[in-house]
PDB file of C-alpha atoms and ligand atoms in Angstrom:
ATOM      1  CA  UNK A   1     170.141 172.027  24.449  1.00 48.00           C
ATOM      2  CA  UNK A   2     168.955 175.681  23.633  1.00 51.00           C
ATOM      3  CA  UNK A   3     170.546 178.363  25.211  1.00 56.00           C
ATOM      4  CA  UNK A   4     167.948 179.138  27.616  1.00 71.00           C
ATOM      5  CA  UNK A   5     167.829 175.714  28.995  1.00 79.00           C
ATOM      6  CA  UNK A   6     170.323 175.179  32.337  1.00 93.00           C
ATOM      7  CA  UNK A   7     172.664 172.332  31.666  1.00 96.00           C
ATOM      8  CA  UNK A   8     171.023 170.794  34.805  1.00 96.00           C
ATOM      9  CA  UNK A   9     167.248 171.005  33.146  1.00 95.00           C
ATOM     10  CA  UNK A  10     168.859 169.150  30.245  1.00 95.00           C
ATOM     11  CA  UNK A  11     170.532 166.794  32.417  1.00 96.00           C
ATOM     12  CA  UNK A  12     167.156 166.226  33.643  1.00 95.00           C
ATOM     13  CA  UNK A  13     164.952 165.963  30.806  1.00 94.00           C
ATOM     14  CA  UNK A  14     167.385 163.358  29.295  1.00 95.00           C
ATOM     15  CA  UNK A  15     166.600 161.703  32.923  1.00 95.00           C
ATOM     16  CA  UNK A  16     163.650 162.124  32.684  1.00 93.00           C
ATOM     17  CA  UNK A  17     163.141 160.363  28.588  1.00 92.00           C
ATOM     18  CA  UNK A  18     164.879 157.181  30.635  1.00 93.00           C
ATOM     19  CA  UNK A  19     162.497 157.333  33.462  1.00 92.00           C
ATOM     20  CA  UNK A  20     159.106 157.038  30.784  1.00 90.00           C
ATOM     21  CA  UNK A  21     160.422 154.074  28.825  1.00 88.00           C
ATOM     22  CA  UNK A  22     158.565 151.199  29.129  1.00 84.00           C
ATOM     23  CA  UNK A  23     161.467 149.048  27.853  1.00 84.00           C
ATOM     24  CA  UNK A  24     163.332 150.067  31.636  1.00 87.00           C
ATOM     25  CA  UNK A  25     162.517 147.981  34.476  1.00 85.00           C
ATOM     26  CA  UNK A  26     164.928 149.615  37.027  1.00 90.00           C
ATOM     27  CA  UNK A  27     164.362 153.342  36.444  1.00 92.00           C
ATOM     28  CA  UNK A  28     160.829 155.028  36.471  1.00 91.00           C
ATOM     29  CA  UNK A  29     157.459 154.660  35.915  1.00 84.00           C
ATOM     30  CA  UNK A  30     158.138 150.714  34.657  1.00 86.00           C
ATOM     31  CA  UNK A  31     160.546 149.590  37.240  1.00 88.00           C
ATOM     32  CA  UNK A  32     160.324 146.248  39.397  1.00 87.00           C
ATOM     33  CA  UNK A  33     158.500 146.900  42.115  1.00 88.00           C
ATOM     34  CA  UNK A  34     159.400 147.062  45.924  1.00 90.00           C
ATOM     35  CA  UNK A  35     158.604 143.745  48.314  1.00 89.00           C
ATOM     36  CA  UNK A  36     155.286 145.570  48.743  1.00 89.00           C
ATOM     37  CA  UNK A  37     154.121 145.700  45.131  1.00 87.00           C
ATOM     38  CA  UNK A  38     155.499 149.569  45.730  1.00 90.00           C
ATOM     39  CA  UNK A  39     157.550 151.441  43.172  1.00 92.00           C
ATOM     40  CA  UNK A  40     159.087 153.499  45.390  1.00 94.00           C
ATOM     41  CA  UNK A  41     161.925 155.798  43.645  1.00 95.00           C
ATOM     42  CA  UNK A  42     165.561 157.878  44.258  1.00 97.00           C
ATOM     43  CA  UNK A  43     167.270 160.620  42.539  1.00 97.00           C
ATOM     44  CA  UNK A  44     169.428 163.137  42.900  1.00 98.00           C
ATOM     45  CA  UNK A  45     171.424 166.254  41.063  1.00 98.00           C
ATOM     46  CA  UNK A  46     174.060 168.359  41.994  1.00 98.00           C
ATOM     47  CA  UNK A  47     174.992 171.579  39.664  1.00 98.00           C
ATOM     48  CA  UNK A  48     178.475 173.243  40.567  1.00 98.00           C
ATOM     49  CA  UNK A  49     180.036 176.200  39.062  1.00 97.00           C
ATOM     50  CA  UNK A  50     183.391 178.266  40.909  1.00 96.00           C
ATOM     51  CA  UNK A  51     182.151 178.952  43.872  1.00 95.00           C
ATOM     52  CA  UNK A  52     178.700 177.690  43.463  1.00 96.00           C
ATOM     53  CA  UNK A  53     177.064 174.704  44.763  1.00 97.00           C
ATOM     54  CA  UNK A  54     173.440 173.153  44.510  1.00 97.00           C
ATOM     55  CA  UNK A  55     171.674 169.742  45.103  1.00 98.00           C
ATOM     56  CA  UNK A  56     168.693 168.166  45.617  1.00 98.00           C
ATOM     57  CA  UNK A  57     167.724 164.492  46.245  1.00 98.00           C
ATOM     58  CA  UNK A  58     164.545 162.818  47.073  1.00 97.00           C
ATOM     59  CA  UNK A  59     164.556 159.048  48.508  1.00 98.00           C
ATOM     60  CA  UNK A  60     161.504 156.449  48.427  1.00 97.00           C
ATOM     61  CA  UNK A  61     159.568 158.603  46.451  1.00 95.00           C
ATOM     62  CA  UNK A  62     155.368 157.079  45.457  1.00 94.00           C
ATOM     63  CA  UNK A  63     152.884 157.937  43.282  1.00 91.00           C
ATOM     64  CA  UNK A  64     155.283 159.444  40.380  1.00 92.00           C
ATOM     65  CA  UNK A  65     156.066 157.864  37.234  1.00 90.00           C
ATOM     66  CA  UNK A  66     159.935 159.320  38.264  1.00 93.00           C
ATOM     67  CA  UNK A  67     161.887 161.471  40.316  1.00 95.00           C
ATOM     68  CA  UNK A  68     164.310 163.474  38.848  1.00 96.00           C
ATOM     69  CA  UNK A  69     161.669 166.432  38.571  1.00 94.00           C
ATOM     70  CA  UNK A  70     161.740 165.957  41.969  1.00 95.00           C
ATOM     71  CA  UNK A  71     165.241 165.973  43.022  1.00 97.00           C
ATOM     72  CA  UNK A  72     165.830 169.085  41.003  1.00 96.00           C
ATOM     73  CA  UNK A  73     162.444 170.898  42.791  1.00 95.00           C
ATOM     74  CA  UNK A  74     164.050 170.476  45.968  1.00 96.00           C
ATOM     75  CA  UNK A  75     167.291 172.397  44.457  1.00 97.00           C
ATOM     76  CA  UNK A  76     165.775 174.623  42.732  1.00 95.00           C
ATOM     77  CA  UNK A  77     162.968 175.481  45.672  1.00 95.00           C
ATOM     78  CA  UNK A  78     163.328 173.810  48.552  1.00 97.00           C
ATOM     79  CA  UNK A  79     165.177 175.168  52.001  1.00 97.00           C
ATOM     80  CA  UNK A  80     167.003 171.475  52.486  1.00 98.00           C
ATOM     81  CA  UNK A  81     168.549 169.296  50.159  1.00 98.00           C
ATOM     82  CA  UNK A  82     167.378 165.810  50.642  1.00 98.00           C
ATOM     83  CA  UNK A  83     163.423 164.866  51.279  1.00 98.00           C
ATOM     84  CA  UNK A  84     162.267 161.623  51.797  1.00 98.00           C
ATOM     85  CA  UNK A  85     158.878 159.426  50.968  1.00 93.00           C
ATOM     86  CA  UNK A  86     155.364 160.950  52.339  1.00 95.00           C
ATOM     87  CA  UNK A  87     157.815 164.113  52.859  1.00 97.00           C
ATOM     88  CA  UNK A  88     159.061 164.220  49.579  1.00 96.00           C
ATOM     89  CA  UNK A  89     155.283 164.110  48.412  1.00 94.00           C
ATOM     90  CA  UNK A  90     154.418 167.079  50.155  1.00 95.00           C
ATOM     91  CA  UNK A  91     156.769 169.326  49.288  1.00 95.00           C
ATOM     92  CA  UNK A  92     155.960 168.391  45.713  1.00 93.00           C
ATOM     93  CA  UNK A  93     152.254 168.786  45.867  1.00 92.00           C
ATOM     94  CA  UNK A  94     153.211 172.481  47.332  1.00 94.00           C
ATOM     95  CA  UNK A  95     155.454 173.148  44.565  1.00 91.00           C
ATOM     96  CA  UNK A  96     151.820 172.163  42.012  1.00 89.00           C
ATOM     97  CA  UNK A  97     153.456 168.770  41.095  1.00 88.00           C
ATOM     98  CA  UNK A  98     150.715 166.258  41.069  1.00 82.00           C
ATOM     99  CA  UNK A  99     151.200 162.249  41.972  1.00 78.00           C
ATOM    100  CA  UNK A 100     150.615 160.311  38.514  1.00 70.00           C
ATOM    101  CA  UNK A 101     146.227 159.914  38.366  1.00 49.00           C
ATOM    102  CA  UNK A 102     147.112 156.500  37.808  1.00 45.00           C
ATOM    103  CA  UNK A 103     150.125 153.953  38.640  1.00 46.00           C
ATOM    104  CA  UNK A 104     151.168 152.934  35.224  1.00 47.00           C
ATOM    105  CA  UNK A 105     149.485 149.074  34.967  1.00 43.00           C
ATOM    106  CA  UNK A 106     152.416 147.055  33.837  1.00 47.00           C
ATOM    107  CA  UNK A 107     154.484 148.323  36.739  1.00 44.00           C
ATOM    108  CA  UNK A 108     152.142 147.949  40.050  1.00 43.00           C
ATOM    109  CA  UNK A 109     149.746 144.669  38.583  1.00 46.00           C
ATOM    110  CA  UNK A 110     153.058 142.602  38.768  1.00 43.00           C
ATOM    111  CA  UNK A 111     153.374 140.942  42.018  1.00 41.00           C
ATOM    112  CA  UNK A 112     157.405 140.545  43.009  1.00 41.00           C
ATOM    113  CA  UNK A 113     157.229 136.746  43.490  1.00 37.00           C
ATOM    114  CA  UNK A 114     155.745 135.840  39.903  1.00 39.00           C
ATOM    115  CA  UNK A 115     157.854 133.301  38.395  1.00 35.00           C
ATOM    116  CA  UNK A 116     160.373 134.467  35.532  1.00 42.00           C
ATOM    117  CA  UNK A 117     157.731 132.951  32.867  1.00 45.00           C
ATOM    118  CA  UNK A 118     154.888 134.669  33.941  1.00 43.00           C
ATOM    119  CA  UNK A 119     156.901 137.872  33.979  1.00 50.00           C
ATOM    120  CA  UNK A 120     155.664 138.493  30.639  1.00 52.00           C
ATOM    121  CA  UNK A 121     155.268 141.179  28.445  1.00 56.00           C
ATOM    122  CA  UNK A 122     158.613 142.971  29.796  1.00 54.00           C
ATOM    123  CA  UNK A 123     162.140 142.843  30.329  1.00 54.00           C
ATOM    124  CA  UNK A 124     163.216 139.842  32.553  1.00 56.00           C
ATOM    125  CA  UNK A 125     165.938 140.564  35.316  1.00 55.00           C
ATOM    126  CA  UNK A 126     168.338 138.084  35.021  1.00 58.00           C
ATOM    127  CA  UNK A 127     170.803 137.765  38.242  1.00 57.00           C
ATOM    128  CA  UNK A 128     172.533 140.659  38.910  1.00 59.00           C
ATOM    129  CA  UNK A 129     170.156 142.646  36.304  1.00 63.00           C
ATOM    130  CA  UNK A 130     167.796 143.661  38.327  1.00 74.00           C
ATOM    131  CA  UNK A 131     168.760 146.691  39.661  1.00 81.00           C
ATOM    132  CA  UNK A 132     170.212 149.568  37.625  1.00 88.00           C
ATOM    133  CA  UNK A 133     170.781 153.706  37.452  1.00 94.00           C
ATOM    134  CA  UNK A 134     170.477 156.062  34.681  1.00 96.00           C
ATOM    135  CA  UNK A 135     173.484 158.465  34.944  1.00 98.00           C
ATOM    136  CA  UNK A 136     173.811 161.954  33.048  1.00 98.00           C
ATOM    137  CA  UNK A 137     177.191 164.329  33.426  1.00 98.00           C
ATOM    138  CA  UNK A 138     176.801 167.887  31.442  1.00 97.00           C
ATOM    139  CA  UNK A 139     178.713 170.842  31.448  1.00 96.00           C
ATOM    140  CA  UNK A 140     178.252 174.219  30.192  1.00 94.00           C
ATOM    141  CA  UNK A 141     179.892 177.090  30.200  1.00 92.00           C
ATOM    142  CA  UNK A 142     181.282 176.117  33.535  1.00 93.00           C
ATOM    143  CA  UNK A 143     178.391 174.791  34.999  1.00 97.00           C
ATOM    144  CA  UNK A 144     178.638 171.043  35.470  1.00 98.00           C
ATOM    145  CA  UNK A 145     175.753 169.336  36.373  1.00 98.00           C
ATOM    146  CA  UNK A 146     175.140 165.837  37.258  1.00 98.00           C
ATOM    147  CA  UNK A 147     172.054 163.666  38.171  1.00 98.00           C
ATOM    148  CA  UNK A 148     170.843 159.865  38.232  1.00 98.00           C
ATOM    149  CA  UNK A 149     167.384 158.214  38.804  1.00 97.00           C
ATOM    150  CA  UNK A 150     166.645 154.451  40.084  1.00 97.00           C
ATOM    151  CA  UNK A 151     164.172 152.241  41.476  1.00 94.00           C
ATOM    152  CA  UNK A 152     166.816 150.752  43.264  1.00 94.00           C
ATOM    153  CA  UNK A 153     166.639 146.921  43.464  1.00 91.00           C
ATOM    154  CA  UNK A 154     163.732 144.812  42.123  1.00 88.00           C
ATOM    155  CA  UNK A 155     162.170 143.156  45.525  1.00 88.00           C
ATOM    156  CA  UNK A 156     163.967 145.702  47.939  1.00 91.00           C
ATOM    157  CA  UNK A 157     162.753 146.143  51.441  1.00 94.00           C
ATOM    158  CA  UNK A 158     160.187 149.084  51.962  1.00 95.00           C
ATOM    159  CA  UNK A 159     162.492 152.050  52.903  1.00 96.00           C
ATOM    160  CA  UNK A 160     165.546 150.956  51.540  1.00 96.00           C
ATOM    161  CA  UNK A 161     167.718 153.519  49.663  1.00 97.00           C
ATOM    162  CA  UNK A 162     170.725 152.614  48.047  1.00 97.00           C
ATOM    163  CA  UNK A 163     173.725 154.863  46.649  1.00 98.00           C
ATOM    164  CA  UNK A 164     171.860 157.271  44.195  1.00 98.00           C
ATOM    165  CA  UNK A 165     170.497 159.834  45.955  1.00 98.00           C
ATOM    166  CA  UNK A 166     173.588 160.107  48.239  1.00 98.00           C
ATOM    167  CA  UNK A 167     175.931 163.075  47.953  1.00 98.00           C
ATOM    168  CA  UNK A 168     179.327 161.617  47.094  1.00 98.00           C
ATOM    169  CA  UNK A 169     178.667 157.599  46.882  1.00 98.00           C
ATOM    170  CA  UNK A 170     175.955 157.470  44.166  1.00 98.00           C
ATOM    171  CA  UNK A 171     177.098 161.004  42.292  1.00 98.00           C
ATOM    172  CA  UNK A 172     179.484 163.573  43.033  1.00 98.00           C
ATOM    173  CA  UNK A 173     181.161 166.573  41.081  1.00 98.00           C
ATOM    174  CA  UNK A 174     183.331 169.145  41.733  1.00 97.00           C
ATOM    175  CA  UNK A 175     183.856 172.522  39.981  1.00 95.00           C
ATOM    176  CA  UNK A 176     187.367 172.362  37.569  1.00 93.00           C
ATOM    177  CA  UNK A 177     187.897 169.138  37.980  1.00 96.00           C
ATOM    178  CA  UNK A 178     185.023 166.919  36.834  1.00 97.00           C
ATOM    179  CA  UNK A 179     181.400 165.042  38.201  1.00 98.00           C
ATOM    180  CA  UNK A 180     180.918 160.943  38.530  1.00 98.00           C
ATOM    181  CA  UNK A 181     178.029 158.684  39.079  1.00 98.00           C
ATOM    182  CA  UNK A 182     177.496 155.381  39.846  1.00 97.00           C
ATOM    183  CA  UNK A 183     175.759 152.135  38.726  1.00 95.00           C
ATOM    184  CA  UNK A 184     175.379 148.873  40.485  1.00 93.00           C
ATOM    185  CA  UNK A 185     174.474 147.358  43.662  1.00 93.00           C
ATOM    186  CA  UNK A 186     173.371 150.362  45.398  1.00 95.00           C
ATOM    187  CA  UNK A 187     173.579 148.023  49.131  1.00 94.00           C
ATOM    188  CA  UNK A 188     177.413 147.859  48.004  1.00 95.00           C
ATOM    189  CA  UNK A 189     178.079 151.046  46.883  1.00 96.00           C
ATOM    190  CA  UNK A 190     176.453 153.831  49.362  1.00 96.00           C
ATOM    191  CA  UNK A 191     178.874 152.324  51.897  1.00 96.00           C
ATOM    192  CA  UNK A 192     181.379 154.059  50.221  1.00 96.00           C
ATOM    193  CA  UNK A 193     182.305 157.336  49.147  1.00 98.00           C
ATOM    194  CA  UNK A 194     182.588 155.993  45.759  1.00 98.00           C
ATOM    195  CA  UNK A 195     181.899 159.076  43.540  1.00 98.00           C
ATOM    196  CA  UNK A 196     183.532 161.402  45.890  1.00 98.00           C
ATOM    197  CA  UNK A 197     186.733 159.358  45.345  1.00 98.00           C
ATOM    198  CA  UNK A 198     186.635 158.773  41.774  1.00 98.00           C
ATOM    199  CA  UNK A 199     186.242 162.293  41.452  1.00 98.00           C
ATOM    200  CA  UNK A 200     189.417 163.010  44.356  1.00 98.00           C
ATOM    201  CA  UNK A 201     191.221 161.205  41.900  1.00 98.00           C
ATOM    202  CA  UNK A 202     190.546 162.968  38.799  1.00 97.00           C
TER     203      UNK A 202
HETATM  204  N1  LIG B 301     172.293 151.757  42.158  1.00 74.23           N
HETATM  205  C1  LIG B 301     170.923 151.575  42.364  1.00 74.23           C
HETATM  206  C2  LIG B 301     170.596 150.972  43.659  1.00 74.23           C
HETATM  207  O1  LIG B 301     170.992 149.843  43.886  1.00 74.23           O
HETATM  208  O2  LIG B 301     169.941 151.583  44.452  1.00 74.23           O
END
């Protein structure tokens, strides 16, 4: 990245690239959608440096095609550190971010009980494939930043929230020593202080 870009903007435009490809159902704009017919969306980021410390995360996030601009808003602008669905949304529309003028079609048309052959035209989950995270560790000059996007699990409940967007199960780093994020079943995982360990380890 250029110079004048912060390791964690880079670590969120390469995000970012991940959550506008059409060819990924379980991250962004394209992901399977919620029990509800609902993309509803998670990320996080955490940037350390000695003796410095930042994070953001949203949860359940509608209307936007991802949310890793999100999650780094609330770091970089927002007095709390996690913000959640119709929450999240406001703070974003008072930071000028505007919801997506329309949901992306191949996304939202697609009903969650269609049959695996009429799931045409995209990427078919096949079992244990249908949930997923995109993951992204930088450092620069000392500054280690990590972040991760999901849709969290084709079909999920409305609400639900798996490991991503929490501090120290779905991503976790630690000045000196090094940053870790997860990918898999985010109902298995954000019981744990997975990341947080992996990184204790390290
Ligand atoms: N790791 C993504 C999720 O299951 O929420």
């Amino acid at each position: 990245a250029p110079e004048t870009v912060s390791v964690s903007a880079a670590v969120a435009d390469a995000i970012r690239s991940v959550e506008l490809d059409p060819t990924v159902a379980t991250v962004g704009s394209h992901s399977y959608p919620n029990v509800n017919g609902t993309i509803q969306l998670d990320a996080a980021i955490v940037e350390v440096s000695p003796g410095r410390h930042r994070c953001g995360a949203v949860m359940a996030l509608e209307g936007y095609p991802g949310a890793i601009d999100a999650a780094f808003a609330v770091m970089e602008s927002c007095q709390h550190r996690i913000l959640v669905g119709s929450g999240a949304k406001a703070f974003l529309e008072s930071e000028g971010f505007h919801p997506s003028v329309a949901p992306i079609p191949t996304a939202l048309e697609r009903p969650v009980a269609v049959l695996p052959e009429e799931d045409a035209g995209r990427p078919q989950p096949q079992p244990g494939d249908d949930h997923d995270t995109v993951g992204i560790i930088a450092v620069r000059n000392g500054v280690l930043s990590v972040g991760c996007s999901t849709s969290g699990k084709r079909a999920k409940l409305s609400g639900r929230v798996g490991d991503s967007p929490i501090f120290g199960s779905g991503l976790y780093a630690e000045p000196g020593v090094g940053g870790a994020v997860a990918t898999g079943d985010g109902d298995k995982i954000c019981s744990f202080p997975l990341t947080f360990s992996a990184v204790s380890l390290m």
